[in-house]
mmCIF file of C-alpha atoms in Angstrom:
data_model
loop_
_atom_site.group_PDB
_atom_site.id
_atom_site.type_symbol
_atom_site.label_atom_id
_atom_site.label_comp_id
_atom_site.label_asym_id
_atom_site.label_seq_id
_atom_site.Cartn_x
_atom_site.Cartn_y
_atom_site.Cartn_z
ATOM 1 C CA MET A 6 -28.551 59.124 24.870
ATOM 2 C CA SER A 7 -26.207 57.727 22.340
ATOM 3 C CA PHE A 8 -24.342 54.472 22.723
ATOM 4 C CA PHE A 9 -21.029 54.006 21.041
ATOM 5 C CA TYR A 10 -20.447 50.391 19.966
ATOM 6 C CA LYS A 11 -16.875 49.251 19.423
ATOM 7 C CA LYS A 12 -16.274 47.063 16.416
ATOM 8 C CA GLY A 13 -13.387 44.644 16.077
ATOM 9 C CA MET A 14 -11.469 42.344 18.367
ATOM 10 C CA THR A 15 -9.418 43.157 21.368
ATOM 11 C CA VAL A 16 -5.873 42.021 21.915
ATOM 12 C CA ILE A 17 -7.020 39.672 24.711
ATOM 13 C CA GLU A 18 -9.492 37.932 22.358
ATOM 14 C CA ILE A 19 -6.747 37.476 19.749
ATOM 15 C CA LEU A 20 -4.386 36.041 22.395
ATOM 16 C CA VAL A 21 -7.009 33.579 23.637
ATOM 17 C CA VAL A 22 -7.575 32.303 20.084
ATOM 18 C CA VAL A 23 -3.842 31.948 19.461
ATOM 19 C CA VAL A 24 -3.406 30.034 22.742
ATOM 20 C CA VAL A 25 -6.310 27.713 21.957
ATOM 21 C CA LEU A 26 -4.992 27.029 18.453
ATOM 22 C CA GLY A 27 -1.499 26.380 19.878
ATOM 23 C CA ILE A 28 -2.861 23.809 22.298
ATOM 24 C CA ILE A 29 -4.797 22.050 19.517
ATOM 25 C CA PHE A 30 -1.643 21.880 17.355
ATOM 26 C CA LEU A 31 0.422 20.491 20.202
ATOM 27 C CA ILE A 32 -2.059 17.659 20.568
ATOM 28 C CA VAL A 33 -2.700 16.944 16.887
ATOM 29 C CA ILE A 34 0.804 17.153 15.296
ATOM 30 C CA PRO A 35 2.359 14.191 17.203
ATOM 31 C CA GLN A 36 -0.610 12.010 16.151
ATOM 32 C CA PHE A 37 0.114 12.696 12.508
ATOM 33 C CA SER A 38 3.707 11.530 13.072
ATOM 34 C CA LYS A 39 2.520 8.267 14.616
ATOM 35 C CA MET A 40 0.038 7.729 11.744
ATOM 36 C CA ARG A 41 2.887 8.150 9.246
ATOM 37 C CA GLU A 42 5.041 5.580 11.131
ATOM 38 C CA ASN A 43 2.174 3.110 11.407
ATOM 39 C CA GLN A 44 1.466 3.464 7.665
ATOM 40 C CA ALA A 45 5.143 2.906 6.826
ATOM 41 C CA LEU A 46 5.105 -0.273 8.959
ATOM 42 C CA LYS A 47 1.924 -1.536 7.241
ATOM 43 C CA ASN A 48 3.428 -0.832 3.836
ATOM 44 C CA ALA A 49 6.664 -2.671 4.719
ATOM 45 C CA VAL A 50 4.685 -5.702 5.989
ATOM 46 C CA GLY A 51 2.670 -5.672 2.820
ATOM 47 C CA GLU A 52 5.745 -5.539 0.601
ATOM 48 C CA ILE A 53 7.357 -8.468 2.462
ATOM 49 C CA ILE A 54 4.226 -10.609 2.245
ATOM 50 C CA SER A 55 3.798 -9.808 -1.445
ATOM 51 C CA SER A 56 7.446 -10.714 -2.121
ATOM 52 C CA LEU A 57 7.051 -14.025 -0.291
ATOM 53 C CA ASN A 58 3.847 -14.834 -2.184
ATOM 54 C CA LYS A 59 5.449 -13.891 -5.508
ATOM 55 C CA ALA A 60 8.527 -16.073 -4.868
ATOM 56 C CA GLN A 61 6.315 -19.021 -3.857
ATOM 57 C CA SER A 62 4.060 -18.564 -6.909
ATOM 58 C CA GLN A 63 6.993 -18.415 -9.266
ATOM 59 C CA THR A 64 8.434 -21.563 -7.645
ATOM 60 C CA LEU A 65 5.177 -23.538 -7.968
ATOM 61 C CA ALA A 66 4.742 -22.300 -11.545
ATOM 62 C CA SER A 67 8.327 -23.494 -12.270
ATOM 63 C CA VAL A 68 9.198 -20.185 -13.906
ATOM 64 C CA ASP A 69 12.476 -20.816 -15.808
ATOM 65 C CA SER A 70 12.403 -24.365 -14.348
ATOM 66 C CA SER A 71 13.746 -23.015 -11.037
ATOM 67 C CA SER A 72 12.849 -22.384 -7.452
ATOM 68 C CA TYR A 73 12.785 -18.913 -5.949
ATOM 69 C CA GLY A 74 13.527 -17.344 -2.601
ATOM 70 C CA VAL A 75 13.510 -14.061 -0.743
ATOM 71 C CA HIS A 76 16.523 -12.406 0.912
ATOM 72 C CA PHE A 77 16.023 -9.807 3.659
ATOM 73 C CA GLN A 78 18.184 -6.793 4.394
ATOM 74 C CA PRO A 79 17.289 -3.879 6.734
ATOM 75 C CA ASP A 80 16.091 -1.597 3.916
ATOM 76 C CA LYS A 81 15.194 -4.003 1.107
ATOM 77 C CA VAL A 82 13.716 -7.340 0.108
ATOM 78 C CA ILE A 83 15.316 -9.214 -2.792
ATOM 79 C CA ILE A 84 13.544 -12.013 -4.747
ATOM 80 C CA PHE A 85 16.223 -14.386 -6.050
ATOM 81 C CA LYS A 86 16.315 -17.336 -8.373
ATOM 82 C CA GLY A 87 17.472 -20.695 -6.997
ATOM 83 C CA ALA A 88 18.024 -21.921 -3.464
ATOM 84 C CA ILE A 89 21.149 -19.812 -2.809
ATOM 85 C CA PHE A 90 21.209 -16.004 -2.721
ATOM 86 C CA SER A 91 23.901 -14.328 -4.920
ATOM 87 C CA VAL A 92 24.496 -10.629 -4.398
ATOM 88 C CA GLY A 93 25.329 -9.670 -8.005
ATOM 89 C CA ASP A 94 22.873 -11.905 -9.846
ATOM 90 C CA ALA A 95 21.107 -10.035 -12.670
ATOM 91 C CA ASN A 96 17.897 -11.997 -12.042
ATOM 92 C CA ASN A 97 17.489 -10.586 -8.530
ATOM 93 C CA GLU A 98 14.432 -8.327 -8.084
ATOM 94 C CA THR A 99 14.926 -5.669 -5.402
ATOM 95 C CA ILE A 100 12.031 -4.102 -3.531
ATOM 96 C CA ASP A 101 12.964 -1.126 -1.315
ATOM 97 C CA ILE A 102 11.390 -0.696 2.081
ATOM 98 C CA ILE A 103 10.255 2.859 2.797
ATOM 99 C CA LEU A 104 11.835 4.456 5.818
ATOM 100 C CA PRO A 105 11.377 4.760 8.778
ATOM 101 C CA ALA A 106 10.379 1.075 8.669
ATOM 102 C CA ILE A 107 13.282 -1.364 8.755
ATOM 103 C CA ILE A 108 13.580 -5.136 8.621
ATOM 104 C CA LEU A 109 15.054 -6.383 11.859
ATOM 105 C CA THR A 110 15.673 -9.963 10.693
ATOM 106 C CA SER A 111 18.313 -10.849 8.057
ATOM 107 C CA GLY A 112 18.376 -14.093 6.148
ATOM 108 C CA ASN A 113 16.765 -16.048 3.398
ATOM 109 C CA VAL A 114 13.551 -17.977 2.712
ATOM 110 C CA TYR A 115 13.339 -20.199 -0.264
ATOM 111 C CA PHE A 116 10.591 -22.418 -1.568
ATOM 112 C CA ASN A 117 10.562 -26.100 -2.625
ATOM 113 C CA ARG A 118 9.769 -26.422 -6.313
ATOM 114 C CA LEU A 119 7.260 -29.245 -6.077
ATOM 115 C CA THR A 120 5.399 -28.459 -2.870
ATOM 116 C CA GLY A 121 5.920 -24.721 -2.293
ATOM 117 C CA SER A 122 7.029 -25.479 1.236
ATOM 118 C CA SER A 123 9.490 -23.022 2.770
ATOM 119 C CA ALA A 124 12.986 -23.476 4.117
ATOM 120 C CA GLY A 125 15.260 -20.992 5.832
ATOM 121 C CA ILE A 126 14.158 -18.440 8.399
ATOM 122 C CA ASN A 127 10.537 -18.897 9.549
ATOM 123 C CA SER A 128 9.863 -15.412 10.953
ATOM 124 C CA ILE A 129 10.754 -11.842 9.968
ATOM 125 C CA SER A 130 10.531 -8.895 12.356
ATOM 126 C CA VAL A 131 9.769 -5.450 10.929
ATOM 127 C CA GLY A 132 9.619 -2.315 12.956
ATOM 128 C CA ILE A 133 10.035 1.397 13.432
ATOM 129 C CA PRO A 134 13.108 2.429 15.472
ATOM 130 C CA ASP A 135 11.896 3.107 19.029
ATOM 131 C CA GLY A 136 8.375 2.252 17.873
ATOM 132 C CA PRO A 137 5.980 -0.562 17.033
ATOM 133 C CA GLN A 138 7.083 -3.861 15.589
ATOM 134 C CA LYS A 139 5.302 -6.654 13.694
ATOM 135 C CA THR A 140 6.386 -10.240 13.102
ATOM 136 C CA ILE A 141 5.665 -12.109 9.890
ATOM 137 C CA SER A 142 5.564 -15.906 10.380
ATOM 138 C CA ILE A 143 6.128 -18.321 7.518
ATOM 139 C CA SER A 144 4.600 -21.791 8.066
ATOM 140 C CA ALA A 145 6.218 -24.994 6.833
ATOM 141 C CA THR A 146 3.790 -24.932 3.903
ATOM 142 C CA GLY A 147 5.048 -21.455 2.897
ATOM 143 C CA VAL A 148 2.055 -19.426 4.005
ATOM 144 C CA ALA A 149 3.008 -16.012 5.386
ATOM 145 C CA SER A 150 0.935 -14.393 8.154
ATOM 146 C CA VAL A 151 1.291 -11.341 10.396
ATOM 147 C CA ASN A 152 1.338 -11.731 14.155
#
């Protein structure tokens, strides 16, 4: 009595593996997209807080005997010299915000030269279109925090 053993995989086994892998990919791929968006939002918030801290530090250090401020546009943050933002000023330092994150609040924050206290807008909203948002609050003393 001789038994003949088949070696290899059947078409049904291959189809089952392909279907299982397809289901796994359908579950996993959207999560990577959300992770990317959340990371872009975290990076944007970090860039904004760093810019605010830098402007306040430069003001308190009286760099070039001046005060400094931060101007917000949807896709960039601009550190400027003085209490008034000027678009074409050569001293402006531009920091680009990486898409898909955008700044939802436009305006300026500038810091008092002697105390470091802030004036101008006191909160900045940053978000992903049709996605999560974060708000950065600036206290009267110039301290930025994320809500």
